[in-house]
Amino acid sequence: MNPEQKILTSANAETLPSVAVVMGSDSDLETLKPGIEVLSRFGIGTEVRILSAHRTPMEMVAFANNAKAKGLKVIIAGAGGAAHLPGMIASLTSIPVIGVPVKTKSLSGIDSMYSILQMPSGIPVATVAIGGGLNAGLLAAQILASADSEIESKIDAYRHSLNKEVISKDKKLVEIGTKEYLNQMKGSKVN
Ligand code: RP5
């Protein structure tokens, strides 16, 4: 095992990471956590790193340059404000990059969104919604699923569970009515 592999956070010790989740600051971690968790739930190995386009640019370049040799297939990059990390990584590797605009205090993440979204022709970044860590993880899994039927089945099962959940909510709402449904929703939030 090379030294770089030792610092990998793999969802499954047997699985070498195929997805990297990188962020400009540890303050972005909460936003990316749902994506990291869903990848883990699907048994997809992840490498999670803090790499700043502005504070650690050389480390970011080294990561992007080594990404393909390490076997990474998708990179999720979250950043806030002047969010250059996803675009800079996309400029250094042809591995698909999913950008996650992190919500900011001053501009609510509109700054992050435009920074990530408005890439010049030729260097795409697939941008999810502001704070869209979960969808970034799901999209990464879906990209891998195009060549992996096991992951595809897990995504199908996940979507089936979403479908069942909404159908059961609808049934309950019809049965007990709006007022009682809202009461129960408020009660479950307190607990
Ligand atoms: C960006 O600056 C990071 O992605 C983060 O969202 C933002 C603020 O970073 P901290 O000041 O919280 O470290 O590079």
Coordinates of N, CA and C and ligand atoms in Angstrom, one line a residue:
M1 N 0.9 -1.2 0.0 CA 0.0 0.0 0.0 C 0.9 1.3 0.0
N2 N 0.6 2.2 -0.9 CA 1.5 3.4 -1.0 C 1.0 4.4 0.1
P3 N 1.8 5.3 0.5 CA 1.5 6.2 1.6 C 0.2 7.0 1.4
E4 N -0.1 7.3 0.1 CA -1.4 8.0 -0.1 C -2.6 7.2 0.2
Q5 N -2.5 5.9 -0.1 CA -3.7 5.0 0.1 C -4.0 4.9 1.6
K6 N -3.0 5.1 2.4 CA -3.2 5.0 3.9 C -4.1 6.0 4.4
I7 N -4.2 7.2 3.8 CA -5.0 8.2 4.3 C -6.4 8.2 3.7
L8 N -6.7 7.2 2.9 CA -8.0 7.1 2.3 C -9.0 6.7 3.3
T9 N -10.2 7.4 3.2 CA -11.3 7.0 4.1 C -12.2 6.1 3.2
S10 N -12.1 4.8 3.3 CA -12.9 3.9 2.5 C -14.1 3.5 3.2
A11 N -15.2 3.5 2.5 CA -16.5 3.0 3.1 C -16.3 1.5 3.5
N12 N -15.6 0.8 2.7 CA -15.4 -0.6 2.9 C -13.9 -0.9 2.8
A13 N -13.3 -1.4 3.8 CA -11.8 -1.6 3.8 C -11.4 -2.4 2.6
E14 N -12.2 -3.2 2.0 CA -11.8 -4.1 0.9 C -11.9 -3.3 -0.4
T15 N -12.6 -2.2 -0.4 CA -12.9 -1.4 -1.6 C -12.0 -0.2 -1.8
L16 N -11.2 -0.2 -2.9 CA -10.4 1.0 -3.1 C -11.4 2.1 -3.6
P17 N -11.1 3.3 -3.1 CA -12.1 4.4 -3.5 C -12.3 4.6 -5.0
S18 N -13.5 4.7 -5.4 CA -13.7 5.1 -6.8 C -14.3 6.5 -6.9
V19 N -14.7 7.0 -5.7 CA -15.2 8.4 -5.6 C -14.4 9.2 -4.6
A20 N -14.0 10.4 -5.0 CA -13.4 11.3 -4.1 C -14.4 12.4 -3.7
V21 N -14.4 12.8 -2.4 CA -15.2 13.9 -2.0 C -14.3 14.9 -1.4
V22 N -14.1 16.0 -2.1 CA -13.1 17.0 -1.7 C -13.8 18.3 -1.4
M23 N -13.3 19.1 -0.5 CA -13.9 20.3 -0.1 C -12.9 21.4 0.2
G24 N -13.3 22.6 0.1 CA -12.3 23.7 0.3 C -12.0 24.0 1.7
S25 N -12.9 23.6 2.6 CA -12.6 23.8 4.0 C -13.4 22.8 4.9
D26 N -13.0 22.6 6.1 CA -13.8 21.6 6.9 C -15.1 22.2 7.2
S27 N -15.3 23.5 7.0 CA -16.7 24.1 7.2 C -17.7 23.6 6.2
D28 N -17.1 23.0 5.1 CA -18.0 22.4 4.1 C -18.5 21.0 4.4
L29 N -17.9 20.4 5.4 CA -18.1 18.9 5.6 C -19.5 18.6 5.9
E30 N -20.2 19.4 6.7 CA -21.6 19.1 7.0 C -22.5 19.0 5.7
T31 N -22.2 19.9 4.8 CA -22.9 19.9 3.5 C -22.7 18.7 2.7
L32 N -21.5 18.2 2.7 CA -21.1 17.0 1.9 C -21.4 15.7 2.6
K33 N -21.6 15.7 3.9 CA -21.8 14.5 4.7 C -23.0 13.6 4.1
P34 N -24.1 14.1 3.7 CA -25.2 13.2 3.2 C -24.7 12.4 2.0
G35 N -23.9 13.1 1.2 CA -23.4 12.4 0.0 C -22.4 11.3 0.3
I36 N -21.5 11.6 1.3 CA -20.5 10.6 1.8 C -21.3 9.4 2.4
E37 N -22.3 9.7 3.1 CA -23.1 8.6 3.8 C -23.8 7.7 2.8
V38 N -24.4 8.4 1.7 CA -25.1 7.6 0.8 C -24.2 6.7 0.0
L39 N -23.0 7.2 -0.3 CA -22.0 6.4 -1.0 C -21.6 5.2 -0.2
S40 N -21.4 5.5 1.1 CA -21.1 4.4 2.0 C -22.2 3.3 2.1
R41 N -23.4 3.8 2.1 CA -24.6 2.9 2.2 C -24.6 2.0 0.9
F42 N -24.2 2.5 -0.2 CA -24.2 1.7 -1.4 C -22.9 0.9 -1.6
G43 N -22.0 1.0 -0.5 CA -20.8 0.2 -0.5 C -19.7 0.7 -1.5
I44 N -19.8 2.0 -1.8 CA -18.8 2.6 -2.7 C -17.7 3.3 -1.9
G45 N -16.5 2.9 -2.2 CA -15.4 3.4 -1.4 C -15.1 4.9 -1.8
T46 N -14.9 5.7 -0.7 CA -14.7 7.1 -0.9 C -13.4 7.6 -0.3
E47 N -12.8 8.5 -0.9 CA -11.6 9.2 -0.4 C -12.1 10.6 0.0
V48 N -12.0 11.1 1.2 CA -12.5 12.4 1.6 C -11.4 13.3 2.0
R49 N -11.3 14.4 1.3 CA -10.1 15.3 1.5 C -10.5 16.8 1.7
I50 N -9.7 17.6 2.4 CA -9.8 19.0 2.4 C -8.7 19.5 1.5
L51 N -9.1 20.2 0.4 CA -8.1 20.7 -0.6 C -8.7 22.1 -1.0
S52 N -7.9 23.1 -0.8 CA -8.4 24.4 -1.1 C -7.7 25.0 -2.4
A53 N -8.5 25.5 -3.3 CA -8.0 26.0 -4.5 C -7.1 27.3 -4.2
H54 N -7.4 27.9 -3.0 CA -6.7 29.1 -2.7 C -5.7 29.0 -1.6
R55 N -6.0 28.1 -0.6 CA -5.1 27.9 0.5 C -4.1 26.8 0.3
T56 N -4.4 25.8 -0.4 CA -3.5 24.7 -0.7 C -3.5 24.3 -2.2
P57 N -3.2 25.3 -3.0 CA -3.3 25.1 -4.5 C -2.4 23.9 -5.0
M58 N -1.2 23.8 -4.4 CA -0.3 22.8 -4.9 C -0.8 21.4 -4.6
E59 N -1.3 21.3 -3.4 CA -1.9 20.0 -2.9 C -3.1 19.6 -3.8
M60 N -3.9 20.6 -4.2 CA -5.0 20.4 -5.0 C -4.6 19.9 -6.4
V61 N -3.5 20.5 -6.9 CA -3.0 20.1 -8.2 C -2.4 18.7 -8.2
A62 N -1.7 18.4 -7.1 CA -1.1 17.0 -6.9 C -2.3 16.0 -6.9
F63 N -3.3 16.3 -6.1 CA -4.5 15.4 -6.0 C -5.1 15.1 -7.4
A64 N -5.3 16.2 -8.1 CA -6.0 16.0 -9.4 C -5.1 15.3 -10.4
N65 N -3.8 15.6 -10.4 CA -2.9 14.9 -11.3 C -2.8 13.4 -11.0
N66 N -3.0 13.0 -9.7 CA -2.9 11.6 -9.4 C -4.2 10.8 -9.4
A67 N -5.3 11.6 -9.5 CA -6.6 11.0 -9.4 C -6.9 9.8 -10.3
K68 N -6.5 9.9 -11.5 CA -6.8 8.8 -12.4 C -6.0 7.5 -12.1
A69 N -4.7 7.8 -11.8 CA -3.8 6.6 -11.5 C -4.3 5.9 -10.2
K70 N -4.9 6.6 -9.3 CA -5.4 6.0 -8.1 C -6.7 5.2 -8.3
G71 N -7.3 5.3 -9.5 CA -8.5 4.6 -9.8 C -9.8 5.3 -9.5
L72 N -9.7 6.6 -9.3 CA -10.9 7.4 -9.0 C -11.7 7.5 -10.3
K73 N -13.0 7.4 -10.2 CA -13.9 7.5 -11.4 C -14.8 8.7 -11.4
V74 N -15.1 9.3 -10.2 CA -15.9 10.5 -10.1 C -15.3 11.3 -8.9
I75 N -15.3 12.6 -9.1 CA -14.9 13.5 -8.0 C -16.0 14.5 -7.7
I76 N -16.4 14.5 -6.4 CA -17.3 15.5 -5.9 C -16.5 16.6 -5.2
A77 N -16.8 17.8 -5.6 CA -16.0 18.9 -5.1 C -17.0 20.0 -4.5
G78 N -16.9 20.2 -3.2 CA -17.8 21.2 -2.6 C -17.0 22.4 -2.2
A79 N -17.5 23.6 -2.4 CA -16.8 24.8 -2.0 C -17.8 26.0 -1.9
G80 N -17.4 27.0 -1.1 CA -18.3 28.1 -0.9 C -17.7 29.4 -1.2
G81 N -18.5 30.5 -1.5 CA -17.9 31.8 -1.8 C -17.3 31.8 -3.2
A82 N -16.0 32.2 -3.3 CA -15.3 32.2 -4.6 C -14.9 30.8 -4.8
A83 N -15.9 30.0 -5.2 CA -15.7 28.5 -5.2 C -15.0 28.0 -6.4
H84 N -13.7 28.1 -6.4 CA -13.0 27.7 -7.6 C -12.5 26.2 -7.6
L85 N -12.7 25.5 -6.5 CA -12.2 24.2 -6.4 C -12.7 23.2 -7.5
P86 N -14.0 23.1 -7.7 CA -14.5 22.1 -8.7 C -14.0 22.4 -10.1
G87 N -14.0 23.7 -10.5 CA -13.6 24.1 -11.8 C -12.1 23.8 -12.0
M88 N -11.3 24.2 -11.0 CA -9.8 24.0 -11.1 C -9.5 22.5 -11.2
I89 N -10.2 21.6 -10.4 CA -10.0 20.2 -10.5 C -10.4 19.7 -11.9
A90 N -11.5 20.2 -12.4 CA -12.0 19.7 -13.7 C -11.0 20.2 -14.8
S91 N -10.3 21.2 -14.6 CA -9.3 21.7 -15.6 C -8.1 20.8 -15.6
L92 N -7.9 20.0 -14.5 CA -6.7 19.2 -14.4 C -6.9 17.7 -14.7
T93 N -8.1 17.3 -14.8 CA -8.4 15.9 -15.0 C -9.7 15.7 -15.8
S94 N -9.7 14.6 -16.6 CA -11.0 14.4 -17.4 C -12.0 13.5 -16.6
I95 N -11.6 13.2 -15.4 CA -12.6 12.4 -14.5 C -13.8 13.4 -14.3
P96 N -15.0 12.9 -14.4 CA -16.2 13.8 -14.2 C -16.2 14.4 -12.8
V97 N -16.4 15.7 -12.8 CA -16.5 16.5 -11.5 C -17.9 16.9 -11.2
I98 N -18.4 16.6 -10.0 CA -19.7 17.1 -9.6 C -19.4 18.2 -8.6
G99 N -19.9 19.4 -8.9 CA -19.7 20.6 -8.0 C -20.8 20.8 -7.0
V100 N -20.5 21.0 -5.8 CA -21.6 21.3 -4.8 C -21.4 22.7 -4.2
P101 N -22.3 23.6 -4.6 CA -22.2 25.0 -4.1 C -22.6 25.0 -2.6
V102 N -21.7 25.4 -1.7 CA -22.0 25.5 -0.3 C -22.6 26.8 0.1
K103 N -23.7 26.7 0.9 CA -24.4 27.9 1.3 C -23.5 28.8 2.1
T104 N -23.5 30.1 1.8 CA -22.6 31.1 2.5 C -23.4 32.0 3.4
K105 N -22.8 32.6 4.4 CA -23.5 33.5 5.3 C -23.9 34.8 4.5
S106 N -22.9 35.4 3.7 CA -23.2 36.7 3.1 C -24.1 36.6 1.9
L107 N -24.0 35.6 1.1 CA -24.9 35.6 -0.1 C -25.7 34.3 -0.3
S108 N -25.8 33.6 0.8 CA -26.7 32.4 0.8 C -26.3 31.3 -0.2
G109 N -25.1 31.4 -0.7 CA -24.6 30.3 -1.6 C -24.8 30.7 -3.1
I110 N -25.4 31.8 -3.4 CA -25.6 32.3 -4.8 C -24.2 32.5 -5.4
D111 N -23.3 33.0 -4.6 CA -21.9 33.3 -5.0 C -21.3 31.9 -5.4
S112 N -21.4 30.9 -4.5 CA -20.8 29.6 -4.7 C -21.4 29.0 -6.0
M113 N -22.8 29.1 -6.1 CA -23.4 28.5 -7.3 C -22.9 29.1 -8.6
Y114 N -22.9 30.4 -8.7 CA -22.4 31.0 -10.0 C -21.0 30.7 -10.2
S115 N -20.2 30.6 -9.2 CA -18.7 30.3 -9.3 C -18.5 28.9 -9.9
I116 N -19.4 28.0 -9.5 CA -19.2 26.6 -9.9 C -19.9 26.3 -11.2
L117 N -21.1 27.0 -11.4 CA -21.9 26.7 -12.5 C -21.4 27.3 -13.9
Q118 N -20.9 28.5 -13.8 CA -20.5 29.2 -15.0 C -19.2 28.9 -15.6
M119 N -19.0 27.6 -15.9 CA -17.7 27.1 -16.4 C -17.6 27.5 -17.9
P120 N -16.4 27.8 -18.4 CA -16.2 28.1 -19.8 C -16.4 26.8 -20.7
S121 N -16.8 26.9 -21.9 CA -17.0 25.8 -22.8 C -15.7 25.0 -22.9
G122 N -15.9 23.7 -22.8 CA -14.7 22.8 -22.9 C -14.4 22.1 -21.6
I123 N -14.7 22.8 -20.5 CA -14.3 22.2 -19.1 C -15.6 22.1 -18.3
P124 N -16.4 21.1 -18.4 CA -17.7 21.0 -17.7 C -17.5 20.6 -16.2
V125 N -18.4 21.2 -15.4 CA -18.6 20.7 -14.0 C -20.1 20.5 -13.9
A126 N -20.5 19.3 -13.5 CA -21.9 19.0 -13.2 C -22.3 19.6 -11.9
T127 N -23.1 20.6 -11.9 CA -23.4 21.3 -10.7 C -24.8 20.9 -10.1
V128 N -24.8 20.6 -8.8 CA -26.0 20.3 -8.1 C -26.5 21.6 -7.4
A129 N -27.6 21.4 -6.7 CA -28.2 22.6 -6.1 C -27.3 23.1 -4.9
I130 N -27.6 24.3 -4.5 CA -26.9 24.9 -3.3 C -27.2 23.9 -2.1
G131 N -26.1 23.4 -1.5 CA -26.3 22.5 -0.4 C -26.6 21.1 -0.8
G132 N -26.5 20.8 -2.1 CA -26.9 19.5 -2.6 C -25.9 18.3 -2.4
G133 N -25.4 18.2 -1.2 CA -24.5 17.1 -1.0 C -25.0 15.7 -1.3
L134 N -26.3 15.5 -0.9 CA -26.9 14.2 -1.1 C -27.0 13.8 -2.6
N135 N -27.5 14.8 -3.4 CA -27.7 14.5 -4.8 C -26.3 14.3 -5.5
A136 N -25.3 15.0 -5.0 CA -24.0 14.8 -5.5 C -23.5 13.4 -5.3
G137 N -23.8 12.8 -4.1 CA -23.4 11.4 -3.9 C -24.2 10.5 -4.7
L138 N -25.5 10.8 -4.9 CA -26.4 9.9 -5.7 C -26.0 10.0 -7.2
L139 N -25.7 11.2 -7.6 CA -25.2 11.3 -9.1 C -23.9 10.6 -9.3
A140 N -23.0 10.6 -8.4 CA -21.7 9.9 -8.5 C -22.0 8.4 -8.6
A141 N -23.0 7.9 -7.7 CA -23.3 6.5 -7.7 C -24.0 6.1 -9.1
Q142 N -24.8 7.0 -9.6 CA -25.5 6.7 -10.9 C -24.4 6.7 -12.0
I143 N -23.4 7.5 -12.0 CA -22.4 7.4 -13.0 C -21.7 6.1 -12.9
L144 N -21.4 5.6 -11.7 CA -20.7 4.3 -11.6 C -21.6 3.2 -12.0
A145 N -22.9 3.4 -11.7 CA -23.9 2.3 -12.0 C -24.0 2.0 -13.5
S146 N -23.6 3.0 -14.3 CA -23.7 2.7 -15.8 C -22.8 1.5 -16.2
A147 N -21.8 1.2 -15.3 CA -20.9 0.1 -15.6 C -20.9 -0.9 -14.4
D148 N -21.9 -0.9 -13.6 CA -21.9 -1.7 -12.4 C -23.3 -2.0 -12.0
S149 N -23.8 -3.3 -12.3 CA -25.2 -3.6 -12.1 C -25.5 -3.7 -10.6
E150 N -24.5 -4.0 -9.8 CA -24.8 -4.1 -8.3 C -25.2 -2.7 -7.8
I151 N -24.4 -1.7 -8.2 CA -24.7 -0.4 -7.7 C -26.1 0.1 -8.3
E152 N -26.3 -0.3 -9.5 CA -27.6 0.0 -10.2 C -28.8 -0.5 -9.4
S153 N -28.7 -1.8 -8.9 CA -29.7 -2.4 -8.1 C -29.9 -1.6 -6.8
K154 N -28.8 -1.2 -6.2 CA -29.0 -0.4 -4.9 C -29.7 0.9 -5.2
I155 N -29.4 1.5 -6.3 CA -30.0 2.8 -6.6 C -31.5 2.6 -6.8
D156 N -31.8 1.5 -7.6 CA -33.2 1.2 -7.8 C -34.0 0.9 -6.5
A157 N -33.3 0.2 -5.6 CA -33.9 -0.1 -4.3 C -34.1 1.2 -3.5
Y158 N -33.2 2.1 -3.5 CA -33.3 3.4 -2.9 C -34.5 4.2 -3.4
R159 N -34.6 4.3 -4.7 CA -35.7 5.0 -5.3 C -37.0 4.4 -5.0
H160 N -37.0 3.1 -4.9 CA -38.3 2.3 -4.6 C -38.7 2.7 -3.1
S161 N -37.7 2.8 -2.2 CA -38.0 3.2 -0.8 C -38.6 4.6 -0.8
L162 N -38.0 5.5 -1.6 CA -38.6 6.9 -1.7 C -40.0 6.9 -2.1
N163 N -40.3 6.1 -3.1 CA -41.6 6.0 -3.7 C -42.6 5.4 -2.6
K164 N -42.2 4.4 -1.9 CA -43.0 3.8 -0.9 C -43.3 4.8 0.2
E165 N -42.3 5.6 0.6 CA -42.4 6.5 1.7 C -43.5 7.6 1.3
V166 N -43.4 8.1 0.1 CA -44.4 9.1 -0.3 C -45.8 8.6 -0.4
I167 N -45.9 7.3 -0.9 CA -47.2 6.7 -1.0 C -47.8 6.5 0.4
S168 N -47.0 6.1 1.3 CA -47.5 5.9 2.7 C -47.9 7.2 3.3
K169 N -47.2 8.3 3.1 CA -47.5 9.6 3.6 C -48.9 10.1 3.0
D170 N -49.0 9.9 1.7 CA -50.2 10.3 1.0 C -51.4 9.5 1.6
K171 N -51.3 8.2 1.9 CA -52.4 7.4 2.4 C -52.8 7.9 3.8
K172 N -51.8 8.2 4.6 CA -52.0 8.7 6.0 C -52.7 10.1 5.9
L173 N -52.2 11.0 5.0 CA -52.9 12.3 4.9 C -54.3 12.2 4.6
V174 N -54.6 11.3 3.6 CA -56.0 11.1 3.2 C -56.8 10.6 4.3
E175 N -56.2 9.7 5.1 CA -57.0 9.0 6.2 C -57.2 10.0 7.4
I176 N -56.2 10.7 7.8 CA -56.4 11.5 9.1 C -56.7 13.0 8.8
G177 N -56.5 13.5 7.6 CA -56.8 14.9 7.3 C -55.6 15.8 7.7
T178 N -55.7 17.0 7.1 CA -54.6 18.0 7.2 C -54.2 18.4 8.6
K179 N -55.3 18.7 9.5 CA -55.0 19.2 10.8 C -54.2 18.2 11.6
E180 N -54.7 16.9 11.7 CA -54.1 15.9 12.5 C -52.7 15.5 11.9
Y181 N -52.6 15.6 10.6 CA -51.3 15.2 10.0 C -50.3 16.2 10.5
L182 N -50.6 17.5 10.4 CA -49.7 18.6 10.8 C -49.4 18.5 12.3
N183 N -50.4 18.2 13.1 CA -50.2 18.0 14.6 C -49.1 16.9 14.8
Q184 N -49.3 15.8 14.1 CA -48.4 14.6 14.3 C -47.0 15.0 13.7
M185 N -46.9 15.8 12.7 CA -45.6 16.2 12.2 C -44.9 17.1 13.2
K186 N -45.7 18.0 13.8 CA -45.1 18.9 14.9 C -44.6 18.1 16.0
G187 N -45.4 17.1 16.4 CA -45.1 16.2 17.6 C -43.8 15.4 17.3
S188 N -43.6 14.9 16.0 CA -42.5 14.1 15.7 C -41.2 15.0 15.7
K189 N -41.4 16.3 15.4 CA -40.2 17.2 15.3 C -39.7 17.4 16.8
V190 N -40.6 17.5 17.7 CA -40.2 17.8 19.1 C -39.4 16.6 19.7
N191 N -39.9 15.4 19.3 CA -39.3 14.2 19.9 C -37.9 13.9 19.3
Ligands
RP5_1 C1 -14.0 28.2 0.6 O1 -14.2 29.2 1.5 C2 -14.5 26.9 1.3 O2 -15.0 26.0 0.4 C3 -15.5 27.4 2.3 O3 -16.8 27.1 1.9 C4 -15.3 28.9 2.4 C5 -15.0 29.4 3.8 O4 -14.0 28.7 4.3 P1 -13.6 28.8 5.9 O5 -13.3 30.3 6.1 O6 -14.8 28.4 6.7 O7 -12.4 27.9 6.1 O8 -12.7 28.0 0.2

